[in-house]
């Protein structure tokens, strides 16, 4: 009887509040739009000796891609402010992401690489999740700041200089985007390996 009660309580426990699920899915949509339109913009003036296939890009041409990119930028910016605000006032940042221990991070990283990292309790983040989520928040902030320099370089001279100038800001923007794509791929792999995480992000429980 005790096991049944514990299982029922665990099943009905709220893992992700409504505002977290809302910002998660809005952010997922905005990132897809921003990355794919960004690849089209990149193709117009590549940083490296490669281009993205047209079928992977959004916008059809440079002007169209820029419009999609700016729309997604504002969506990520406003959604990100709401996410940070809610995480702060609810204490979720402190409860979910701290403390962050480097020895524990290394231990969980080794467990993840050997397929031994536990995901039994979705209410708690392991050290790998904490680290990756915090770096992702930082990467999104860097994307927005470097994007402002690329969009309005003259209007943000101090920010431009802090990022090392316009050409350097392009590289910073590119590598921040590359990390977001990397994180998304890892995220999708984890959803495939632990399908309960997707259900929890849809239902909240």
mmCIF file of C-alpha atoms in Angstrom:
data_model
loop_
_atom_site.group_PDB
_atom_site.id
_atom_site.type_symbol
_atom_site.label_atom_id
_atom_site.label_comp_id
_atom_site.label_asym_id
_atom_site.label_seq_id
_atom_site.Cartn_x
_atom_site.Cartn_y
_atom_site.Cartn_z
ATOM 1 C CA UNK A 1 0.000 0.000 0.000
ATOM 2 C CA UNK A 2 2.834 2.350 0.850
ATOM 3 C CA UNK A 3 4.496 1.748 -2.520
ATOM 4 C CA UNK A 4 1.250 2.466 -4.374
ATOM 5 C CA UNK A 5 0.774 5.711 -2.454
ATOM 6 C CA UNK A 6 4.356 6.770 -3.127
ATOM 7 C CA UNK A 7 3.996 5.980 -6.823
ATOM 8 C CA UNK A 8 0.729 7.936 -7.051
ATOM 9 C CA UNK A 9 2.254 10.915 -5.238
ATOM 10 C CA UNK A 10 5.278 10.852 -7.552
ATOM 11 C CA UNK A 11 3.030 10.663 -10.620
ATOM 12 C CA UNK A 12 0.960 13.644 -9.503
ATOM 13 C CA UNK A 13 3.900 15.800 -8.447
ATOM 14 C CA UNK A 14 4.324 18.944 -10.530
ATOM 15 C CA UNK A 15 7.731 18.794 -12.189
ATOM 16 C CA UNK A 16 7.453 21.751 -14.579
ATOM 17 C CA UNK A 17 5.084 24.685 -13.794
ATOM 18 C CA UNK A 18 2.944 26.151 -16.589
ATOM 19 C CA UNK A 19 5.211 29.149 -17.165
ATOM 20 C CA UNK A 20 8.274 26.928 -17.624
ATOM 21 C CA UNK A 21 6.509 24.737 -20.175
ATOM 22 C CA UNK A 22 5.246 27.836 -22.004
ATOM 23 C CA UNK A 23 8.680 29.467 -22.227
ATOM 24 C CA UNK A 24 10.273 26.141 -23.207
ATOM 25 C CA UNK A 25 8.045 25.626 -26.252
ATOM 26 C CA UNK A 26 8.106 29.283 -27.287
ATOM 27 C CA UNK A 27 11.881 29.212 -27.051
ATOM 28 C CA UNK A 28 12.063 25.990 -29.080
ATOM 29 C CA UNK A 29 10.048 27.599 -31.893
ATOM 30 C CA UNK A 30 12.064 30.836 -31.758
ATOM 31 C CA UNK A 31 15.397 28.990 -31.862
ATOM 32 C CA UNK A 32 14.342 26.930 -34.892
ATOM 33 C CA UNK A 33 13.366 30.130 -36.721
ATOM 34 C CA UNK A 34 16.458 32.028 -35.619
ATOM 35 C CA UNK A 35 18.965 29.291 -36.438
ATOM 36 C CA UNK A 36 17.550 28.370 -39.847
ATOM 37 C CA UNK A 37 17.131 32.010 -40.911
ATOM 38 C CA UNK A 38 20.611 32.719 -39.515
ATOM 39 C CA UNK A 39 22.058 30.024 -41.742
ATOM 40 C CA UNK A 40 20.532 31.775 -44.763
ATOM 41 C CA UNK A 41 22.080 35.082 -43.611
ATOM 42 C CA UNK A 42 25.418 33.320 -43.064
ATOM 43 C CA UNK A 43 25.352 31.971 -46.633
ATOM 44 C CA UNK A 44 25.236 35.554 -47.951
ATOM 45 C CA UNK A 45 28.665 36.237 -46.360
ATOM 46 C CA UNK A 46 30.242 33.002 -45.034
ATOM 47 C CA UNK A 47 32.798 33.121 -42.235
ATOM 48 C CA UNK A 48 34.253 29.747 -43.176
ATOM 49 C CA UNK A 49 34.746 27.683 -46.306
ATOM 50 C CA UNK A 50 31.290 26.119 -46.284
ATOM 51 C CA UNK A 51 27.638 27.036 -46.728
ATOM 52 C CA UNK A 52 24.411 25.532 -45.466
ATOM 53 C CA UNK A 53 22.151 23.708 -47.951
ATOM 54 C CA UNK A 54 19.178 25.826 -48.988
ATOM 55 C CA UNK A 55 16.699 23.227 -47.709
ATOM 56 C CA UNK A 56 18.070 23.726 -44.189
ATOM 57 C CA UNK A 57 17.544 27.496 -44.245
ATOM 58 C CA UNK A 58 14.551 29.795 -43.805
ATOM 59 C CA UNK A 59 13.659 33.010 -45.618
ATOM 60 C CA UNK A 60 14.195 32.190 -49.280
ATOM 61 C CA UNK A 61 16.620 35.078 -49.746
ATOM 62 C CA UNK A 62 18.657 37.483 -47.596
ATOM 63 C CA UNK A 63 15.945 40.086 -46.945
ATOM 64 C CA UNK A 64 13.364 37.440 -46.112
ATOM 65 C CA UNK A 65 15.794 35.672 -43.772
ATOM 66 C CA UNK A 66 16.568 38.948 -41.994
ATOM 67 C CA UNK A 67 12.866 39.555 -41.337
ATOM 68 C CA UNK A 68 12.431 36.067 -39.871
ATOM 69 C CA UNK A 69 15.633 36.500 -37.860
ATOM 70 C CA UNK A 70 14.578 39.808 -36.294
ATOM 71 C CA UNK A 71 11.118 38.446 -35.459
ATOM 72 C CA UNK A 72 12.690 35.445 -33.703
ATOM 73 C CA UNK A 73 15.180 37.714 -31.937
ATOM 74 C CA UNK A 74 12.413 39.709 -30.251
ATOM 75 C CA UNK A 75 10.587 36.515 -29.367
ATOM 76 C CA UNK A 76 13.695 35.044 -27.720
ATOM 77 C CA UNK A 77 14.447 38.334 -25.958
ATOM 78 C CA UNK A 78 10.961 38.820 -24.470
ATOM 79 C CA UNK A 79 10.502 35.136 -23.700
ATOM 80 C CA UNK A 80 13.959 35.039 -22.094
ATOM 81 C CA UNK A 81 13.180 38.027 -19.860
ATOM 82 C CA UNK A 82 9.996 36.333 -18.670
ATOM 83 C CA UNK A 83 11.896 33.063 -18.077
ATOM 84 C CA UNK A 84 14.623 34.768 -16.040
ATOM 85 C CA UNK A 85 12.049 36.805 -14.087
ATOM 86 C CA UNK A 86 9.947 33.769 -13.175
ATOM 87 C CA UNK A 87 12.969 31.640 -12.277
ATOM 88 C CA UNK A 88 14.218 34.409 -9.998
ATOM 89 C CA UNK A 89 11.016 35.276 -8.125
ATOM 90 C CA UNK A 90 10.031 31.613 -7.645
ATOM 91 C CA UNK A 91 13.489 30.646 -6.412
ATOM 92 C CA UNK A 92 13.734 27.973 -9.094
ATOM 93 C CA UNK A 93 17.225 29.055 -10.153
ATOM 94 C CA UNK A 94 18.588 28.424 -6.692
ATOM 95 C CA UNK A 95 16.622 25.238 -6.159
ATOM 96 C CA UNK A 96 17.340 23.608 -9.525
ATOM 97 C CA UNK A 97 20.791 24.829 -10.558
ATOM 98 C CA UNK A 98 22.702 25.295 -7.299
ATOM 99 C CA UNK A 99 25.020 24.243 -5.901
ATOM 100 C CA UNK A 100 27.202 23.483 -8.929
ATOM 101 C CA UNK A 101 30.117 21.228 -7.973
ATOM 102 C CA UNK A 102 32.988 20.574 -10.383
ATOM 103 C CA UNK A 103 33.912 17.177 -8.828
ATOM 104 C CA UNK A 104 30.249 16.113 -8.987
ATOM 105 C CA UNK A 105 30.049 17.432 -12.554
ATOM 106 C CA UNK A 106 33.014 15.287 -13.569
ATOM 107 C CA UNK A 107 31.497 12.258 -11.842
ATOM 108 C CA UNK A 108 28.118 12.717 -13.545
ATOM 109 C CA UNK A 109 29.845 13.352 -16.886
ATOM 110 C CA UNK A 110 31.648 10.023 -16.631
ATOM 111 C CA UNK A 111 28.395 8.320 -15.694
ATOM 112 C CA UNK A 112 26.637 9.918 -18.682
ATOM 113 C CA UNK A 113 29.334 8.809 -21.126
ATOM 114 C CA UNK A 114 29.096 5.232 -19.857
ATOM 115 C CA UNK A 115 25.297 5.181 -19.872
ATOM 116 C CA UNK A 116 25.052 4.936 -16.084
ATOM 117 C CA UNK A 117 23.614 8.367 -15.292
ATOM 118 C CA UNK A 118 20.304 8.005 -13.466
ATOM 119 C CA UNK A 119 17.150 9.846 -14.588
ATOM 120 C CA UNK A 120 14.833 8.201 -12.064
ATOM 121 C CA UNK A 121 13.673 11.462 -10.447
ATOM 122 C CA UNK A 122 12.844 14.116 -13.039
ATOM 123 C CA UNK A 123 12.282 16.698 -10.303
ATOM 124 C CA UNK A 124 16.029 17.058 -9.782
ATOM 125 C CA UNK A 125 18.723 18.009 -12.276
ATOM 126 C CA UNK A 126 22.041 16.181 -12.236
ATOM 127 C CA UNK A 127 25.253 18.184 -12.507
ATOM 128 C CA UNK A 128 25.518 17.712 -16.274
ATOM 129 C CA UNK A 129 22.025 19.121 -16.756
ATOM 130 C CA UNK A 130 22.711 22.042 -14.421
ATOM 131 C CA UNK A 131 25.918 22.918 -16.223
ATOM 132 C CA UNK A 132 24.480 22.628 -19.744
ATOM 133 C CA UNK A 133 21.334 24.610 -18.904
ATOM 134 C CA UNK A 134 23.322 27.428 -17.290
ATOM 135 C CA UNK A 135 25.740 27.577 -20.238
ATOM 136 C CA UNK A 136 22.731 27.618 -22.586
ATOM 137 C CA UNK A 137 21.229 30.619 -20.778
ATOM 138 C CA UNK A 138 24.608 32.363 -21.075
ATOM 139 C CA UNK A 139 24.878 31.441 -24.773
ATOM 140 C CA UNK A 140 21.425 32.892 -25.477
ATOM 141 C CA UNK A 141 22.394 36.133 -23.735
ATOM 142 C CA UNK A 142 25.595 36.265 -25.821
ATOM 143 C CA UNK A 143 23.560 35.595 -28.968
ATOM 144 C CA UNK A 144 21.285 38.548 -28.252
ATOM 145 C CA UNK A 145 24.137 40.927 -27.344
ATOM 146 C CA UNK A 146 26.315 39.997 -30.323
ATOM 147 C CA UNK A 147 23.223 40.110 -32.537
ATOM 148 C CA UNK A 148 22.595 43.706 -31.449
ATOM 149 C CA UNK A 149 26.121 44.589 -32.545
ATOM 150 C CA UNK A 150 25.603 42.941 -35.940
ATOM 151 C CA UNK A 151 22.223 44.627 -36.377
ATOM 152 C CA UNK A 152 22.927 48.121 -35.008
ATOM 153 C CA UNK A 153 26.697 48.398 -34.766
ATOM 154 C CA UNK A 154 26.763 52.205 -34.823
ATOM 155 C CA UNK A 155 24.048 52.506 -32.176
ATOM 156 C CA UNK A 156 25.897 50.204 -29.732
ATOM 157 C CA UNK A 157 29.541 51.352 -29.903
ATOM 158 C CA UNK A 158 30.431 50.347 -26.329
ATOM 159 C CA UNK A 159 28.950 46.875 -26.745
ATOM 160 C CA UNK A 160 30.729 46.554 -30.086
ATOM 161 C CA UNK A 161 34.086 47.370 -28.501
ATOM 162 C CA UNK A 162 33.463 45.045 -25.544
ATOM 163 C CA UNK A 163 32.941 42.208 -28.037
ATOM 164 C CA UNK A 164 36.156 43.038 -29.874
ATOM 165 C CA UNK A 165 34.676 44.888 -32.842
ATOM 166 C CA UNK A 166 32.209 43.980 -35.558
ATOM 167 C CA UNK A 167 34.212 41.155 -37.218
ATOM 168 C CA UNK A 168 34.873 39.474 -33.858
ATOM 169 C CA UNK A 169 31.203 39.829 -32.909
ATOM 170 C CA UNK A 170 30.331 37.801 -36.023
ATOM 171 C CA UNK A 171 32.507 34.926 -34.835
ATOM 172 C CA UNK A 172 31.111 35.165 -31.296
ATOM 173 C CA UNK A 173 27.575 35.079 -32.715
ATOM 174 C CA UNK A 174 28.402 32.060 -34.885
ATOM 175 C CA UNK A 175 29.973 29.998 -32.098
ATOM 176 C CA UNK A 176 27.171 30.844 -29.663
ATOM 177 C CA UNK A 177 24.747 29.606 -32.323
ATOM 178 C CA UNK A 178 26.848 26.456 -32.796
ATOM 179 C CA UNK A 179 26.610 25.725 -29.069
ATOM 180 C CA UNK A 180 22.812 26.163 -29.137
ATOM 181 C CA UNK A 181 22.591 23.668 -32.021
ATOM 182 C CA UNK A 182 24.874 21.266 -30.108
ATOM 183 C CA UNK A 183 22.732 21.595 -26.975
ATOM 184 C CA UNK A 184 19.553 21.023 -28.985
ATOM 185 C CA UNK A 185 20.956 17.815 -30.474
ATOM 186 C CA UNK A 186 21.975 16.545 -27.008
ATOM 187 C CA UNK A 187 18.535 17.530 -25.734
ATOM 188 C CA UNK A 188 16.800 15.545 -28.488
ATOM 189 C CA UNK A 189 19.003 12.499 -27.859
ATOM 190 C CA UNK A 190 18.084 12.587 -24.168
ATOM 191 C CA UNK A 191 14.376 12.820 -25.058
ATOM 192 C CA UNK A 192 14.758 9.700 -27.212
ATOM 193 C CA UNK A 193 16.606 7.870 -24.425
ATOM 194 C CA UNK A 194 14.259 9.086 -21.656
ATOM 195 C CA UNK A 195 10.814 9.708 -23.259
ATOM 196 C CA UNK A 196 9.320 10.576 -19.838
ATOM 197 C CA UNK A 197 11.095 13.940 -20.035
ATOM 198 C CA UNK A 198 8.995 14.913 -23.064
ATOM 199 C CA UNK A 199 5.759 13.886 -21.348
ATOM 200 C CA UNK A 200 6.744 15.894 -18.281
ATOM 201 C CA UNK A 201 7.406 18.990 -20.405
ATOM 202 C CA UNK A 202 3.977 18.616 -22.058
ATOM 203 C CA UNK A 203 1.873 17.653 -19.020
ATOM 204 C CA UNK A 204 3.980 19.202 -16.272
ATOM 205 C CA UNK A 205 3.732 16.044 -14.127
#
